[in-house]
């Protein structure tokens, strides 16, 4: 969670109180491709004023699963992120909340 945000926001995200409006599936992409797609997702969320999105990382070798959160915490528009609840992908997905 971004510094200065309400800790209740993260609890809500973890519980599944937010429904993602955009989904990004990164299965089969390289790290470079995934990074570009992630940037495009954030831009699309900004343009469409979408507050919550889901990033599907899949299981595979866990390369993207580990890397995606590292990229997201560096982005100024990302307020919070957490592993998605089961109904939105569970272990294979990350929900993000954006400041739009």
mmCIF file of C-alpha atoms in Angstrom:
data_model
loop_
_atom_site.group_PDB
_atom_site.id
_atom_site.type_symbol
_atom_site.label_atom_id
_atom_site.label_comp_id
_atom_site.label_asym_id
_atom_site.label_seq_id
_atom_site.Cartn_x
_atom_site.Cartn_y
_atom_site.Cartn_z
ATOM 1 C CA UNK A 1 0.000 0.000 0.000
ATOM 2 C CA UNK A 2 1.210 3.474 -0.813
ATOM 3 C CA UNK A 3 2.400 5.475 2.165
ATOM 4 C CA UNK A 4 -0.265 7.766 3.552
ATOM 5 C CA UNK A 5 -3.227 5.674 2.381
ATOM 6 C CA UNK A 6 -5.883 4.420 4.792
ATOM 7 C CA UNK A 7 -4.999 0.906 5.996
ATOM 8 C CA UNK A 8 -8.695 0.007 5.770
ATOM 9 C CA UNK A 9 -8.334 0.235 1.991
ATOM 10 C CA UNK A 10 -5.964 -2.736 1.958
ATOM 11 C CA UNK A 11 -8.318 -4.788 4.138
ATOM 12 C CA UNK A 12 -11.157 -4.053 1.726
ATOM 13 C CA UNK A 13 -9.003 -5.085 -1.222
ATOM 14 C CA UNK A 14 -7.975 -8.334 0.491
ATOM 15 C CA UNK A 15 -11.607 -9.163 1.373
ATOM 16 C CA UNK A 16 -12.753 -8.652 -2.200
ATOM 17 C CA UNK A 17 -14.854 -5.543 -1.559
ATOM 18 C CA UNK A 18 -13.645 -4.078 -4.865
ATOM 19 C CA UNK A 19 -14.640 -5.564 -8.210
ATOM 20 C CA UNK A 20 -12.099 -5.131 -10.992
ATOM 21 C CA UNK A 21 -13.421 -3.405 -14.089
ATOM 22 C CA UNK A 22 -10.442 -4.206 -16.319
ATOM 23 C CA UNK A 23 -8.541 -7.463 -16.583
ATOM 24 C CA UNK A 24 -5.055 -7.939 -17.957
ATOM 25 C CA UNK A 25 -3.856 -11.470 -18.716
ATOM 26 C CA UNK A 26 -0.060 -11.721 -18.880
ATOM 27 C CA UNK A 27 0.174 -15.483 -19.518
ATOM 28 C CA UNK A 28 2.943 -16.326 -21.957
ATOM 29 C CA UNK A 29 4.455 -12.832 -22.122
ATOM 30 C CA UNK A 30 8.093 -11.974 -21.531
ATOM 31 C CA UNK A 31 9.050 -9.579 -18.742
ATOM 32 C CA UNK A 32 9.494 -6.764 -21.247
ATOM 33 C CA UNK A 33 6.130 -7.419 -22.894
ATOM 34 C CA UNK A 34 4.436 -7.671 -19.500
ATOM 35 C CA UNK A 35 5.896 -4.346 -18.366
ATOM 36 C CA UNK A 36 4.553 -2.606 -21.490
ATOM 37 C CA UNK A 37 1.123 -4.193 -21.065
ATOM 38 C CA UNK A 38 1.032 -3.169 -17.418
ATOM 39 C CA UNK A 39 1.805 0.450 -18.359
ATOM 40 C CA UNK A 40 -0.973 0.316 -20.956
ATOM 41 C CA UNK A 41 -3.416 -1.025 -18.360
ATOM 42 C CA UNK A 42 -2.665 1.827 -15.978
ATOM 43 C CA UNK A 43 -3.075 4.373 -18.794
ATOM 44 C CA UNK A 44 -6.400 2.810 -19.803
ATOM 45 C CA UNK A 45 -7.606 2.935 -16.195
ATOM 46 C CA UNK A 46 -6.656 6.603 -15.988
ATOM 47 C CA UNK A 47 -8.385 7.430 -19.273
ATOM 48 C CA UNK A 48 -11.574 5.544 -18.362
ATOM 49 C CA UNK A 49 -11.518 6.528 -14.652
ATOM 50 C CA UNK A 50 -11.330 2.910 -13.531
ATOM 51 C CA UNK A 51 -10.420 2.478 -9.868
ATOM 52 C CA UNK A 52 -9.793 -1.280 -9.654
ATOM 53 C CA UNK A 53 -8.126 -3.681 -12.099
ATOM 54 C CA UNK A 54 -6.938 -7.285 -12.060
ATOM 55 C CA UNK A 55 -3.601 -8.481 -13.399
ATOM 56 C CA UNK A 56 -3.484 -12.208 -14.164
ATOM 57 C CA UNK A 57 0.055 -13.456 -13.712
ATOM 58 C CA UNK A 58 -0.629 -17.174 -13.835
ATOM 59 C CA UNK A 59 1.423 -19.753 -11.989
ATOM 60 C CA UNK A 60 4.217 -20.858 -14.329
ATOM 61 C CA UNK A 61 7.713 -20.131 -13.071
ATOM 62 C CA UNK A 62 6.540 -17.269 -10.820
ATOM 63 C CA UNK A 63 8.792 -14.763 -12.618
ATOM 64 C CA UNK A 64 5.925 -12.363 -13.374
ATOM 65 C CA UNK A 65 4.198 -13.126 -10.072
ATOM 66 C CA UNK A 66 7.268 -11.793 -8.246
ATOM 67 C CA UNK A 67 8.104 -8.958 -10.651
ATOM 68 C CA UNK A 68 4.685 -7.335 -11.159
ATOM 69 C CA UNK A 69 4.325 -6.112 -7.537
ATOM 70 C CA UNK A 70 7.831 -4.613 -7.699
ATOM 71 C CA UNK A 71 6.852 -2.596 -10.748
ATOM 72 C CA UNK A 72 3.466 -1.596 -9.365
ATOM 73 C CA UNK A 73 4.731 -0.191 -6.056
ATOM 74 C CA UNK A 74 6.946 2.192 -8.027
ATOM 75 C CA UNK A 75 4.059 3.673 -10.018
ATOM 76 C CA UNK A 76 2.650 6.910 -8.534
ATOM 77 C CA UNK A 77 -0.955 6.085 -9.540
ATOM 78 C CA UNK A 78 -1.068 2.746 -7.679
ATOM 79 C CA UNK A 79 -2.667 3.198 -4.248
ATOM 80 C CA UNK A 80 -2.673 -0.441 -3.143
ATOM 81 C CA UNK A 81 -2.238 -3.971 -4.440
ATOM 82 C CA UNK A 82 -2.926 -7.404 -3.057
ATOM 83 C CA UNK A 83 -3.266 -10.988 -4.188
ATOM 84 C CA UNK A 84 -6.736 -11.323 -5.665
ATOM 85 C CA UNK A 85 -9.506 -13.126 -3.783
ATOM 86 C CA UNK A 86 -10.459 -16.524 -5.172
ATOM 87 C CA UNK A 87 -13.331 -15.144 -7.309
ATOM 88 C CA UNK A 88 -10.948 -12.801 -9.146
ATOM 89 C CA UNK A 89 -8.082 -15.221 -9.765
ATOM 90 C CA UNK A 90 -6.680 -16.068 -6.326
ATOM 91 C CA UNK A 91 -2.971 -16.952 -6.295
ATOM 92 C CA UNK A 92 -2.705 -16.335 -10.033
ATOM 93 C CA UNK A 93 -3.833 -12.691 -9.990
ATOM 94 C CA UNK A 94 -3.173 -9.349 -8.328
ATOM 95 C CA UNK A 95 -5.818 -6.682 -7.710
ATOM 96 C CA UNK A 96 -4.708 -3.082 -7.904
ATOM 97 C CA UNK A 97 -6.395 0.114 -6.754
ATOM 98 C CA UNK A 98 -5.544 3.233 -8.682
ATOM 99 C CA UNK A 99 -5.676 6.922 -7.970
ATOM 100 C CA UNK A 100 -7.700 8.121 -10.969
#
